CSV table of C-alpha atoms and ligand atoms in Angstrom, one decimal:
chain,number,residue,atom,x,y,z
A,1,UNK,CA,-16.0,-3.2,12.2
A,2,UNK,CA,-12.7,-2.7,10.0
A,3,UNK,CA,-12.7,-0.3,7.4
A,4,UNK,CA,-14.5,3.2,6.8
A,5,UNK,CA,-18.0,4.0,6.2
A,6,UNK,CA,-18.9,4.6,2.6
A,7,UNK,CA,-18.8,8.6,2.4
A,8,UNK,CA,-20.7,8.5,-0.8
A,9,UNK,CA,-23.6,6.7,0.6
A,10,UNK,CA,-23.6,9.2,3.8
A,11,UNK,CA,-23.4,12.2,1.1
A,12,UNK,CA,-26.4,10.7,-0.9
A,13,UNK,CA,-28.6,8.6,1.4
A,14,UNK,CA,-28.3,9.9,5.0
A,15,UNK,CA,-31.0,12.7,5.0
A,16,UNK,CA,-29.7,16.0,5.9
A,17,UNK,CA,-32.6,17.1,7.9
A,18,UNK,CA,-32.2,14.3,10.4
A,19,UNK,CA,-28.6,14.9,10.7
A,20,UNK,CA,-29.2,18.4,11.6
A,21,UNK,CA,-31.9,17.1,14.2
A,22,UNK,CA,-29.0,14.7,15.5
A,23,UNK,CA,-26.7,17.5,15.8
A,24,UNK,CA,-29.3,19.2,18.0
A,25,UNK,CA,-29.9,22.3,15.7
A,26,UNK,CA,-32.9,24.4,15.9
A,27,UNK,CA,-34.5,23.0,12.7
A,28,UNK,CA,-37.8,24.4,11.4
A,29,UNK,CA,-40.1,23.4,8.2
A,30,UNK,CA,-37.6,24.4,5.4
A,31,UNK,CA,-35.0,26.3,7.5
A,32,UNK,CA,-32.4,26.0,10.2
A,33,UNK,CA,-31.4,28.7,12.8
A,34,UNK,CA,-27.7,29.2,12.0
A,35,UNK,CA,-25.1,27.7,14.3
A,36,UNK,CA,-23.2,30.9,13.7
A,37,UNK,CA,-25.0,33.4,15.5
A,38,UNK,CA,-22.2,35.9,15.7
A,39,UNK,CA,-22.5,36.3,12.0
A,40,UNK,CA,-26.4,37.1,12.3
A,41,UNK,CA,-28.7,39.7,13.6
A,42,UNK,CA,-30.5,38.6,16.7
A,43,UNK,CA,-29.1,35.5,16.8
A,44,UNK,CA,-30.6,34.4,13.5
A,45,UNK,CA,-34.0,34.7,15.0
A,46,UNK,CA,-35.5,34.4,11.3
A,47,UNK,CA,-33.6,31.3,10.3
A,48,UNK,CA,-31.2,31.8,7.4
A,49,UNK,CA,-29.9,28.2,6.6
A,50,UNK,CA,-32.0,26.5,3.9
A,51,UNK,CA,-32.5,22.9,3.7
A,52,UNK,CA,-32.1,21.7,0.4
A,53,UNK,CA,-33.6,18.1,0.9
A,54,UNK,CA,-33.4,16.9,-2.9
A,55,UNK,CA,-29.9,17.6,-3.1
A,56,UNK,CA,-29.1,16.6,0.4
A,57,UNK,CA,-27.2,20.0,1.6
A,58,UNK,CA,-27.8,22.9,3.7
A,59,UNK,CA,-26.7,26.5,2.8
A,60,UNK,CA,-26.5,29.7,4.9
A,61,UNK,CA,-27.3,32.6,2.9
A,62,UNK,CA,-25.9,35.1,5.4
A,63,UNK,CA,-22.7,33.6,6.7
A,64,UNK,CA,-19.6,35.2,4.9
A,65,UNK,CA,-18.0,32.5,2.9
A,66,UNK,CA,-20.7,29.9,3.7
A,67,UNK,CA,-20.9,26.9,1.5
A,68,UNK,CA,-22.8,24.1,1.1
A,69,UNK,CA,-22.8,21.4,3.4
A,70,UNK,CA,-23.4,17.9,2.9
A,71,UNK,CA,-24.0,15.6,6.0
A,72,UNK,CA,-20.1,15.0,6.6
A,73,UNK,CA,-19.5,18.7,6.3
A,74,UNK,CA,-22.2,19.8,8.3
A,75,UNK,CA,-21.5,17.6,11.2
A,76,UNK,CA,-17.4,18.9,11.2
A,77,UNK,CA,-18.9,22.8,10.6
A,78,UNK,CA,-21.3,22.4,13.8
A,79,UNK,CA,-18.7,20.1,16.1
A,80,UNK,CA,-16.0,22.5,17.3
A,81,UNK,CA,-14.0,19.5,18.5
A,82,UNK,CA,-13.4,18.4,15.3
A,83,UNK,CA,-11.6,21.8,14.3
A,84,UNK,CA,-8.2,21.0,15.6
A,85,UNK,CA,-7.8,17.9,13.7
A,86,UNK,CA,-6.3,17.7,10.1
A,87,UNK,CA,-8.7,17.6,7.2
A,88,UNK,CA,-8.6,14.0,6.6
A,89,UNK,CA,-9.2,13.2,10.1
A,90,UNK,CA,-12.2,15.5,10.4
A,91,UNK,CA,-13.6,13.6,7.7
A,92,UNK,CA,-13.2,10.3,9.0
A,93,UNK,CA,-14.3,11.5,12.7
A,94,UNK,CA,-17.7,13.1,10.8
A,95,UNK,CA,-18.2,9.8,9.0
A,96,UNK,CA,-18.0,7.7,12.1
A,97,UNK,CA,-19.9,9.9,14.2
A,98,UNK,CA,-22.9,9.4,11.5
A,99,UNK,CA,-22.4,5.8,11.4
A,100,UNK,CA,-22.8,5.7,15.1
A,101,UNK,CA,-26.3,7.2,14.4
A,102,UNK,CA,-27.5,5.9,11.0
A,103,UNK,CA,-27.4,2.7,9.0
A,104,UNK,CA,-24.2,3.1,7.0
A,105,UNK,CA,-22.5,0.3,4.9
A,106,UNK,CA,-18.7,-0.2,5.6
A,107,UNK,CA,-16.2,-0.4,2.9
A,108,UNK,CA,-13.7,-2.9,3.6
A,109,UNK,CA,-10.0,-1.9,4.1
A,110,UNK,CA,-8.0,-2.3,1.3
A,111,UNK,CA,-4.7,-4.1,1.9
A,112,UNK,CA,-1.8,-2.1,-0.3
A,113,UNK,CA,0.3,-4.9,-0.3
A,114,UNK,CA,-2.0,-7.6,-1.7
A,115,UNK,CA,-2.3,-7.8,-5.5
A,116,UNK,CA,-5.7,-7.1,-6.7
A,117,UNK,CA,-7.5,-10.1,-8.2
A,118,UNK,CA,-8.9,-9.3,-11.7
A,119,UNK,CA,-12.5,-9.0,-10.5
A,120,UNK,CA,-11.4,-6.3,-7.8
A,121,UNK,CA,-13.6,-3.6,-9.4
A,122,UNK,CA,-16.6,-5.4,-8.2
A,123,UNK,CA,-15.8,-4.1,-4.8
A,124,UNK,CA,-14.6,-0.6,-6.1
A,125,UNK,CA,-11.0,-1.4,-4.8
A,126,UNK,CA,-9.5,-0.7,-8.5
A,127,UNK,CA,-7.5,2.3,-8.6
A,128,UNK,CA,-8.5,2.8,-12.2
A,129,UNK,CA,-11.6,4.9,-12.1
A,130,UNK,CA,-12.6,3.8,-15.9
A,131,UNK,CA,-12.1,0.1,-15.2
A,132,UNK,CA,-15.2,-0.2,-13.2
A,133,UNK,CA,-17.3,1.6,-15.9
A,134,UNK,CA,-15.7,-0.3,-18.6
A,135,UNK,CA,-15.9,-3.9,-17.2
A,136,UNK,CA,-19.4,-3.6,-15.8
A,137,UNK,CA,-20.7,-2.9,-19.4
A,138,UNK,CA,-22.2,0.5,-18.4
A,139,UNK,CA,-19.6,2.2,-20.7
A,140,UNK,CA,-21.2,0.1,-23.9
A,141,UNK,CA,-24.6,1.0,-22.5
A,142,UNK,CA,-24.0,4.7,-22.8
A,143,UNK,CA,-24.9,7.0,-25.9
A,144,UNK,CA,-21.6,7.9,-27.9
A,145,UNK,CA,-21.5,11.5,-26.8
A,146,UNK,CA,-21.7,10.4,-23.2
A,147,UNK,CA,-18.7,7.8,-23.9
A,148,UNK,CA,-16.6,10.7,-25.1
A,149,UNK,CA,-17.6,12.9,-22.3
A,150,UNK,CA,-16.6,10.3,-19.6
A,151,UNK,CA,-13.4,9.9,-21.2
A,152,UNK,CA,-12.8,13.8,-21.4
A,153,UNK,CA,-13.9,14.4,-17.8
A,154,UNK,CA,-11.4,11.6,-16.7
A,155,UNK,CA,-8.6,13.3,-18.6
A,156,UNK,CA,-9.4,16.7,-17.3
A,157,UNK,CA,-9.8,15.9,-13.9
A,158,UNK,CA,-7.5,17.5,-11.3
A,159,UNK,CA,-4.4,15.7,-10.2
A,160,UNK,CA,-5.2,15.8,-6.7
A,161,UNK,CA,-8.2,14.0,-5.0
A,162,UNK,CA,-10.7,16.9,-3.6
A,163,UNK,CA,-11.4,14.2,-0.8
A,164,UNK,CA,-9.0,11.6,-0.6
A,165,UNK,CA,-11.2,9.0,0.8
A,166,UNK,CA,-14.2,9.3,-1.2
A,167,UNK,CA,-11.8,9.6,-4.3
A,168,UNK,CA,-13.7,12.1,-6.4
A,169,UNK,CA,-11.7,14.5,-8.5
A,170,UNK,CA,-12.7,18.2,-9.7
A,171,UNK,CA,-13.3,19.4,-13.2
A,172,UNK,CA,-13.4,23.1,-13.8
A,173,UNK,CA,-14.4,23.7,-17.0
A,174,UNK,CA,-16.5,25.6,-19.4
A,175,UNK,CA,-19.0,24.1,-21.7
A,176,UNK,CA,-16.7,25.4,-24.6
A,177,UNK,CA,-13.8,23.5,-23.0
A,178,UNK,CA,-15.9,20.3,-22.9
A,179,UNK,CA,-17.0,20.7,-26.5
A,180,UNK,CA,-13.2,21.2,-27.3
A,181,UNK,CA,-11.8,18.1,-25.7
A,182,UNK,CA,-14.8,15.6,-26.3
A,183,UNK,CA,-15.6,16.6,-29.7
A,184,UNK,CA,-19.2,17.2,-29.1
A,185,UNK,CA,-20.5,19.8,-31.2
A,186,UNK,CA,-23.2,21.7,-29.3
A,187,UNK,CA,-23.9,22.8,-25.9
A,188,UNK,CA,-27.1,21.0,-25.3
A,189,UNK,CA,-25.5,17.8,-26.3
A,190,UNK,CA,-23.0,18.5,-23.6
A,191,UNK,CA,-25.8,19.2,-21.2
A,192,UNK,CA,-27.4,15.9,-22.4
A,193,UNK,CA,-24.5,13.9,-22.2
A,194,UNK,CA,-23.5,15.2,-18.6
A,195,UNK,CA,-27.4,14.4,-17.5
A,196,UNK,CA,-26.6,10.8,-18.7
A,197,UNK,CA,-23.3,10.6,-16.7
A,198,UNK,CA,-25.2,12.1,-13.6
A,199,UNK,CA,-28.1,9.5,-13.6
A,200,UNK,CA,-25.4,6.4,-13.3
A,201,UNK,CA,-23.5,8.2,-10.6
A,202,UNK,CA,-20.5,8.7,-12.6
A,203,UNK,CA,-20.2,12.8,-11.9
A,204,UNK,CA,-22.2,15.4,-10.5
A,205,UNK,CA,-22.4,19.1,-11.3
A,206,UNK,CA,-21.8,21.3,-8.2
A,207,UNK,CA,-24.8,23.2,-7.6
A,208,UNK,CA,-24.3,26.9,-8.5
A,209,UNK,CA,-26.0,29.5,-6.8
A,210,UNK,CA,-27.5,32.0,-9.1
A,211,UNK,CA,-29.3,33.4,-6.0
A,212,UNK,CA,-26.0,34.7,-4.9
A,213,UNK,CA,-24.4,36.1,-7.9
A,214,UNK,CA,-25.2,39.3,-9.5
A,215,UNK,CA,-23.9,38.9,-13.1
A,216,UNK,CA,-25.1,36.8,-15.8
A,217,UNK,CA,-25.2,32.9,-15.2
A,218,UNK,CA,-21.8,31.6,-16.8
A,219,UNK,CA,-22.2,28.2,-18.3
A,220,UNK,CA,-19.1,27.2,-16.6
A,221,UNK,CA,-19.3,24.8,-13.7
A,222,UNK,CA,-17.4,22.7,-11.5
A,223,UNK,CA,-17.8,18.9,-12.1
A,224,UNK,CA,-17.3,16.4,-9.7
A,225,UNK,CA,-15.9,13.1,-11.1
A,226,UNK,CA,-17.2,10.3,-8.9
A,227,UNK,CA,-16.1,7.1,-10.7
A,228,UNK,CA,-16.7,5.2,-7.4
A,229,UNK,CA,-20.1,6.7,-5.9
A,230,UNK,CA,-22.2,4.1,-4.0
A,231,UNK,CA,-24.7,4.6,-7.0
A,232,UNK,CA,-22.3,3.8,-9.7
A,233,UNK,CA,-21.1,0.7,-7.8
A,234,UNK,CA,-24.5,-0.6,-7.1
A,235,UNK,CA,-25.4,0.0,-10.9
A,236,UNK,CA,-22.1,-1.7,-12.2
A,237,UNK,CA,-22.6,-4.4,-10.0
A,238,UNK,CA,-26.4,-5.2,-11.2
A,239,UNK,CA,-25.1,-4.6,-14.9
A,240,UNK,CA,-22.0,-6.9,-14.6
A,241,UNK,CA,-24.3,-9.7,-13.0
A,242,UNK,CA,-27.0,-9.3,-16.1
A,243,UNK,CA,-24.1,-9.5,-18.5
A,244,UNK,CA,-22.7,-12.6,-17.0
A,245,UNK,CA,-26.2,-14.2,-17.0
A,246,UNK,CA,-26.4,-13.2,-20.8
A,247,UNK,CA,-23.0,-14.7,-21.6
A,248,UNK,CA,-24.0,-17.9,-19.7
A,249,UNK,CA,-27.3,-18.3,-21.7
A,250,UNK,CA,-25.4,-17.7,-25.0
A,251,UNK,CA,-23.1,-20.4,-24.0
A,252,UNK,CA,-25.8,-22.5,-23.3
A,253,UNK,CA,-27.2,-21.8,-26.6
A,254,UNK,CA,-23.6,-22.8,-28.4
A,255,UNK,CA,-23.4,-25.8,-26.5
A,256,UNK,CA,-26.9,-26.9,-27.7
A,257,UNK,CA,-26.3,-26.1,-31.1
A,258,UNK,CA,-22.9,-28.1,-31.0
A,259,UNK,CA,-24.8,-30.9,-29.7
A,260,UNK,CA,-27.3,-30.5,-32.4
A,261,UNK,CA,-24.6,-30.6,-34.9
A,262,UNK,CA,-22.8,-33.7,-33.5
A,263,UNK,CA,-25.9,-35.6,-33.5
A,264,UNK,CA,-26.8,-34.7,-37.0
A,265,UNK,CA,-23.2,-35.6,-37.8
A,266,UNK,CA,-23.6,-39.0,-36.0
A,267,UNK,CA,-26.7,-39.8,-37.9
A,268,UNK,CA,-25.4,-39.0,-41.1
A,269,UNK,CA,-22.2,-41.4,-40.5
A,270,UNK,CA,-24.5,-44.2,-39.6
A,271,UNK,CA,-26.5,-43.7,-42.8
A,272,UNK,CA,-23.4,-43.6,-44.7
A,273,UNK,CA,-22.1,-46.9,-42.8
A,274,UNK,CA,-25.5,-48.5,-43.7
A,275,UNK,CA,-25.4,-47.7,-47.2
A,276,UNK,CA,-21.8,-49.1,-47.3
A,277,UNK,CA,-22.6,-52.3,-45.6
A,278,UNK,CA,-25.5,-52.9,-47.6
B,301,ZN,ZN1,-25.1,31.7,9.1
B,302,ZN,ZN1,-24.3,26.7,-1.0
């Protein structure tokens, strides 16, 4: 198979619990025994790693510097063999390891020399993150605040991809900053615009961990802009197809109307001719 497994698909659809089982970890009901026993008392006899099935990640509550680990990260963290590889290769190897064990769609390889066709966004091969959103008609279906926020997030995203292959970008911004740049007036409108964009898969908020922090919860978040997420691309395809059907139907209607007009005109001219000849 050429190309790479869809990293978005793995992150969103390959169940984290099943990945942990495949890795041979000691998986319990809602927890896992940590695979870094050196950081724990009694080799983590009372499991410290929480499984967050709804968000598809695991998190150790004892290990210092523990992060949320989605399937790709978990495989890298557990497989010590990957640690000597450069970061990009780790991600790639981890993706292939998962694709060997779970059903994962592959994304075809992009030929950088080939000029992309106009419809290239359909495959998510476009380089322009807003193109997919706009051309699929999804942009037009959003509320005005969500549209403003989508553009603001696009402009505020970090220069560098956080993950080169998944093509997702970080935005670190407080609600205040988001209000300032999007023109949205209130925090609650920002929140609902964010929810709307999350629903279509355009972005998602990194989970914050109030359980770890001692101070008051700040309304500042890390937002991951994911304009090429698996969900967004599926939605874009469906939406584009139904838009095309609608415009075909409209064209049919126009053609029918045109025909009617022509018929009417012919009838009229025939009548006129009759009058002229009689
Ligand atoms: Zn741990
Ligand atoms: Zn976490």
